mmCIF file of C-alpha atoms in Angstrom:
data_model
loop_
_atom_site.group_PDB
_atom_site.id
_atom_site.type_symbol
_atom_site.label_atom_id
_atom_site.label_comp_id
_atom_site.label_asym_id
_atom_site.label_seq_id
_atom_site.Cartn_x
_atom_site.Cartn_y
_atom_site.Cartn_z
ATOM 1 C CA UNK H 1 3.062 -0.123 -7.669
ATOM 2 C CA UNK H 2 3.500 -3.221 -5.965
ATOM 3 C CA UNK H 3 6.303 -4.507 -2.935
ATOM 4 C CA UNK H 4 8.601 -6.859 -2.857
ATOM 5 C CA UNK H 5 5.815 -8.261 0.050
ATOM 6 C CA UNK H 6 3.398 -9.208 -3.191
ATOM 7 C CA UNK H 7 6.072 -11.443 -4.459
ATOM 8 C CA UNK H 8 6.368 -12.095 -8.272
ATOM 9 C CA UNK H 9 7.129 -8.811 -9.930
ATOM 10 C CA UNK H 10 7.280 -6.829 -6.639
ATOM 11 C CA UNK H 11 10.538 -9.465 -6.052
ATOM 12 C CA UNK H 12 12.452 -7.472 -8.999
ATOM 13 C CA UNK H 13 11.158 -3.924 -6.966
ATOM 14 C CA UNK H 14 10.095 -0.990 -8.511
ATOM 15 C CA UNK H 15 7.090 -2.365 -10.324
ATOM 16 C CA UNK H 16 4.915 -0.168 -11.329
ATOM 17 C CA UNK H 17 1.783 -0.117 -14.242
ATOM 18 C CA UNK H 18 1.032 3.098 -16.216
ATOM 19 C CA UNK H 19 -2.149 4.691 -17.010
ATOM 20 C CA UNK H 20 -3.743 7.137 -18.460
ATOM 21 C CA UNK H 21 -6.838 9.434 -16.463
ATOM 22 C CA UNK H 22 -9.836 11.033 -17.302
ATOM 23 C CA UNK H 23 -11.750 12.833 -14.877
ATOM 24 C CA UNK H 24 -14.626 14.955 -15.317
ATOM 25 C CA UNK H 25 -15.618 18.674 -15.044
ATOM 26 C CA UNK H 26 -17.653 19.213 -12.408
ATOM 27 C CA UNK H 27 -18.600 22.486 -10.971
ATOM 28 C CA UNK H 28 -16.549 23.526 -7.904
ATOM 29 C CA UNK H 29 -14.311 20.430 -8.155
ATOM 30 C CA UNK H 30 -10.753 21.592 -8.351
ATOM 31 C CA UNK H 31 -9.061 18.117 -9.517
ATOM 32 C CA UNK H 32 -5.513 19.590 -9.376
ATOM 33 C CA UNK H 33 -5.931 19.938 -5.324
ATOM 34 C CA UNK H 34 -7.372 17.171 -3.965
ATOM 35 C CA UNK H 35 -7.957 18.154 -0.604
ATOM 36 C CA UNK H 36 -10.929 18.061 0.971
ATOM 37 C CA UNK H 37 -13.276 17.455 -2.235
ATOM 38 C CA UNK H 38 -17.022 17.207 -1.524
ATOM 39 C CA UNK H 39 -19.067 14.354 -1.899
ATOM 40 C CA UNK H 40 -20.341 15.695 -5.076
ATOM 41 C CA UNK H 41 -16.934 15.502 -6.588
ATOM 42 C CA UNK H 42 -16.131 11.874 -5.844
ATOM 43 C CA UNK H 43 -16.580 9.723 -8.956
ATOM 44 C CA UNK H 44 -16.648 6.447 -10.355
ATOM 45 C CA UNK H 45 -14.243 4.407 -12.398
ATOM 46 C CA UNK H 46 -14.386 2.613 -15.588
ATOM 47 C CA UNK H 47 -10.912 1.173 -17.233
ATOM 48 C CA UNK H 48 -9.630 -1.099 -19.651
ATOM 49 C CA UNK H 49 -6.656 -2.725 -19.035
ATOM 50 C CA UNK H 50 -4.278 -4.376 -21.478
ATOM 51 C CA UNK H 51 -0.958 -4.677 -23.568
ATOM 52 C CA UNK H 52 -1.724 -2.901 -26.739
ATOM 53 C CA UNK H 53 -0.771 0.571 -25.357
ATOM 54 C CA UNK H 54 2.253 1.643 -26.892
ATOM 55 C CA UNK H 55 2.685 -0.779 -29.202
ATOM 56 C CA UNK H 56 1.509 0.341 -32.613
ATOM 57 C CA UNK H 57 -1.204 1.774 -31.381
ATOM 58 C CA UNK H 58 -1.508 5.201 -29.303
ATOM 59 C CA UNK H 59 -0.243 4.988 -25.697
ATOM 60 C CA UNK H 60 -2.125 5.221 -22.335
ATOM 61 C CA UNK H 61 -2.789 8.756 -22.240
ATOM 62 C CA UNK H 62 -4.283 9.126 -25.530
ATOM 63 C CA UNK H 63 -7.741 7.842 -25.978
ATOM 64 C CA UNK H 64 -7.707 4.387 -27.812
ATOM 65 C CA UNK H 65 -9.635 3.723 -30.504
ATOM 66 C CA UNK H 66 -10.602 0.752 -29.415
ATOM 67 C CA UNK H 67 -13.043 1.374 -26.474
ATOM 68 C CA UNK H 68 -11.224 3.903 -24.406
ATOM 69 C CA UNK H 69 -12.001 6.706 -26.977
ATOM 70 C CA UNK H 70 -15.890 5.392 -26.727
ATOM 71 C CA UNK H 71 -15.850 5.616 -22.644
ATOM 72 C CA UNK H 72 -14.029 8.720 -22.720
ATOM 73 C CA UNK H 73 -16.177 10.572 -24.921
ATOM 74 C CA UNK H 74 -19.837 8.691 -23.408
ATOM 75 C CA UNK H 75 -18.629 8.786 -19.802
ATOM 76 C CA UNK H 76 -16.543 11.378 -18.499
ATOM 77 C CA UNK H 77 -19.315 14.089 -19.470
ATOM 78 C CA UNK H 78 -21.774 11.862 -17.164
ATOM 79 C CA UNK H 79 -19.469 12.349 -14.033
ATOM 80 C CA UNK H 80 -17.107 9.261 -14.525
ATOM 81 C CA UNK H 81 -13.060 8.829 -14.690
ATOM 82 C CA UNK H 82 -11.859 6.291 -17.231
ATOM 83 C CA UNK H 83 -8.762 4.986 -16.928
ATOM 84 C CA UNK H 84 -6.253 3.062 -19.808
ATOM 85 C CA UNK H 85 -4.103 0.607 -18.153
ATOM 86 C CA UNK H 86 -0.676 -0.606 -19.589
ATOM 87 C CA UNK H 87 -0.512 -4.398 -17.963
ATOM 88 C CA UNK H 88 3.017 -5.520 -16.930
ATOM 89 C CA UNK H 89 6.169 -5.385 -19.763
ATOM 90 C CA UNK H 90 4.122 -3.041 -22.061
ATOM 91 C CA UNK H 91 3.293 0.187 -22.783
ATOM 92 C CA UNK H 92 5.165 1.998 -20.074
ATOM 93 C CA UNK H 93 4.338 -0.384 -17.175
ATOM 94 C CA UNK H 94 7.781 -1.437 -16.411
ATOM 95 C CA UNK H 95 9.045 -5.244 -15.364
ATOM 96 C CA UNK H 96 8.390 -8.850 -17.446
ATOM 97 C CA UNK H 97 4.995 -9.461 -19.132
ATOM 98 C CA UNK H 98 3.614 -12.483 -17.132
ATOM 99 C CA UNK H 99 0.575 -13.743 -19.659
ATOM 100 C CA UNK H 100 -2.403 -14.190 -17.557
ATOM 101 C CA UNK H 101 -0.011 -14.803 -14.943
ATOM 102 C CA UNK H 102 0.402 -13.644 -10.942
ATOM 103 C CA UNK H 103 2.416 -10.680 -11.763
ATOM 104 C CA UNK H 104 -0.017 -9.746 -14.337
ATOM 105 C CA UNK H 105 -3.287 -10.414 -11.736
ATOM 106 C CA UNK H 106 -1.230 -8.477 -8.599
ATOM 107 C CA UNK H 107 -0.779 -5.448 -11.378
ATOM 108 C CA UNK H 108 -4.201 -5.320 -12.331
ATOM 109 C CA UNK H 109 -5.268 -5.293 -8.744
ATOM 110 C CA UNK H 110 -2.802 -2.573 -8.072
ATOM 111 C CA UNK H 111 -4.490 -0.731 -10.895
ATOM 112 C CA UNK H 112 -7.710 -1.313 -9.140
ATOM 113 C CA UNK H 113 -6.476 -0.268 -5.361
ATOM 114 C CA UNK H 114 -4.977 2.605 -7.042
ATOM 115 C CA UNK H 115 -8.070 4.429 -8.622
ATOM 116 C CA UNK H 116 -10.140 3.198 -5.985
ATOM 117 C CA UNK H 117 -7.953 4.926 -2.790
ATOM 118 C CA UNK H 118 -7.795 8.240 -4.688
ATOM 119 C CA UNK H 119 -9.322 11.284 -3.189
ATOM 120 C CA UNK H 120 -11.316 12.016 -6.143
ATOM 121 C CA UNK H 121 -12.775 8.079 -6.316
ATOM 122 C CA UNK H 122 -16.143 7.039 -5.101
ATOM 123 C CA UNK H 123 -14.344 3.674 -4.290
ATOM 124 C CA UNK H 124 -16.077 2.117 -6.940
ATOM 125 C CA UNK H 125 -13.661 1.107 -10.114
ATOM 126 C CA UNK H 126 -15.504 -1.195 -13.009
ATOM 127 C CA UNK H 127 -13.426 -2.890 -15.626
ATOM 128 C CA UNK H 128 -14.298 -3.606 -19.150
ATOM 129 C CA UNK H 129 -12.747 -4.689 -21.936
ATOM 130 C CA UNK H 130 -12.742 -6.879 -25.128
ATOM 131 C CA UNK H 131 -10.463 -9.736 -26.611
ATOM 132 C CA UNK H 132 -7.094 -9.959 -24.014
ATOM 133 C CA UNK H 133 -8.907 -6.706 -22.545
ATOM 134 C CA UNK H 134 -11.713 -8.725 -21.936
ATOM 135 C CA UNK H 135 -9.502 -10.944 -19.636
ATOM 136 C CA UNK H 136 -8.146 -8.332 -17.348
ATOM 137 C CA UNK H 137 -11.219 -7.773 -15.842
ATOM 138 C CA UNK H 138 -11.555 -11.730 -15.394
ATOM 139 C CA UNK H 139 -8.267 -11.570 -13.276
ATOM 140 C CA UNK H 140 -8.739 -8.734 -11.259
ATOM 141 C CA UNK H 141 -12.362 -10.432 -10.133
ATOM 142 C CA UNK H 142 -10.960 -13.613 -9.088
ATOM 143 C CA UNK H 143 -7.986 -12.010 -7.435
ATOM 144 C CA UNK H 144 -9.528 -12.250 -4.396
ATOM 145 C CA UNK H 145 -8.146 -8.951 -3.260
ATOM 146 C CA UNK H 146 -8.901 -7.647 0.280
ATOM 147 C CA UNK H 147 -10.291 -4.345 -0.530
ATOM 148 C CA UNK H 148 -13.412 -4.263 -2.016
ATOM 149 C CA UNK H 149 -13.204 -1.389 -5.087
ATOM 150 C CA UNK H 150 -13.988 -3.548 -7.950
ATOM 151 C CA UNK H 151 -17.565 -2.978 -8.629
ATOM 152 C CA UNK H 152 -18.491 -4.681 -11.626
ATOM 153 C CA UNK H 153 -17.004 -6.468 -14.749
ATOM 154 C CA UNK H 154 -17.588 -6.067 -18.152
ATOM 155 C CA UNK H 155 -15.286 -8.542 -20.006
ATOM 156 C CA UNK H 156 -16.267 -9.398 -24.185
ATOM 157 C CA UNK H 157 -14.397 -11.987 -25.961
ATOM 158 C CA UNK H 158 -12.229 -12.234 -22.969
ATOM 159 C CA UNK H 159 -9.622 -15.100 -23.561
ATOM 160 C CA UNK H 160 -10.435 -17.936 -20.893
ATOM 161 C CA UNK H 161 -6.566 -19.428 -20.485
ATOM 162 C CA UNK H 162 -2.983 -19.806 -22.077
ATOM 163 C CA UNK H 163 -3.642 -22.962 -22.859
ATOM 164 C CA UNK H 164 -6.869 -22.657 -24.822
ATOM 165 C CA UNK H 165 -5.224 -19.551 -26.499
ATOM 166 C CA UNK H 166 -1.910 -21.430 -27.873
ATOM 167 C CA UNK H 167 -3.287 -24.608 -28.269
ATOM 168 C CA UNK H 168 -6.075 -26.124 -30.774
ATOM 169 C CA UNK H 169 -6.641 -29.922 -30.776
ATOM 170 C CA UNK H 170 -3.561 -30.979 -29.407
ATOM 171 C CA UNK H 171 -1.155 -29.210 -31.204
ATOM 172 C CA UNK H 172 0.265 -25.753 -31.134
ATOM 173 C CA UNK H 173 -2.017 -23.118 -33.268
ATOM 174 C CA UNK H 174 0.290 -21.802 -36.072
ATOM 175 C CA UNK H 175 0.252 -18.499 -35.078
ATOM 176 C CA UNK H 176 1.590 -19.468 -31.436
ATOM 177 C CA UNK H 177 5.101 -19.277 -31.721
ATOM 178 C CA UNK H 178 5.402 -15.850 -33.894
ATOM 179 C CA UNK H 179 2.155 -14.044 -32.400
ATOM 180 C CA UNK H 180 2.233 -15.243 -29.040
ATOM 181 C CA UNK H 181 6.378 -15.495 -28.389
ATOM 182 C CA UNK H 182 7.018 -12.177 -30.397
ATOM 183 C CA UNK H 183 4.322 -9.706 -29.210
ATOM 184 C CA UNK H 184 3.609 -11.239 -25.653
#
């Protein structure tokens, strides 16, 4: 979640993205109580973080058949988490969308912090994605946050601005206004 210190959505308070978590099954790692886990327990993070949970399309804490079900199913058995991350207005993150915005970047690093300060994390949180997905990671690397969890970045097809998205020489693409107004 993020303060009203953050600014943006933190102004409204409360603001807070939702995701789904898999972690997994290690030998002698009790996940449920987090206390004092050994070294061998703490694990790396993968996640993908967009709008599409929750809106025609399963929600965060069923695997996504776009890549989560892929990382879930290739990763977690090779000692990783994966996590599905709702951005801002959508799925059951709550407060305004902000497309590509500060709200949106200050979420996505609160994803990041998030996974990354848990007791079962390594510290080490990757993100990956493709299309808007492949964005997210794009935002949370140029951040500039102060803690250093995000590893790596994995963005495909990643959209490179608002502009370039709603715009195609000089004029508004024809799918701006209903796409872009209705589902963003």
């Amino acid at each position: 979640s993020i303060t009203l210190a953050d600014g943006g959505a933190g102004a409204a308070g409360g603001a807070e993205v939702h995701l789904g978590l898999w972690l997994p099954v290690i030998e002698g790692c009790d996940y449920s109580s987090t206390e004092n886990l050994s070294q061998e327990c703490l694990v790396p993070v993968i996640a993908e973080i967009g709008p599409y949970y929750n809106d025609g399309d399963v929600d965060a804490l069923t695997p996504a058949d776009r890549l989560g079900r892929m990382l879930i199913e290739n990763y977690v058995p090779h000692g990783y988490g994966v996590a599905q991350v709702s951005v801002f207005g959508t799925g059951e993150s709550n407060h305004c969308m902000d497309l590509m915005g500060n709200a949106e970047q200050l979420g996505n690093d609160a994803a990041v912090r998030w996974l990354g300060e848990q007791e079962w994390s390594n510290g080490a949180v990757a993100l990956i994605g493709k299309s808007y997905d492949g964005s997210t990671p794009w935002q949370a690397a140029m951040f500039g946050s102060e803690h250093d969890y995000l590893k790596t970045i994995v963005p495909i097809s990643g959209l490179i601005g608002v502009k370039e998205l709603m715009w195609k020489n000089g004029s508004a693409e024809a799918r701006a206004p209903i796409m872009h107004n209705g589902v963003y």
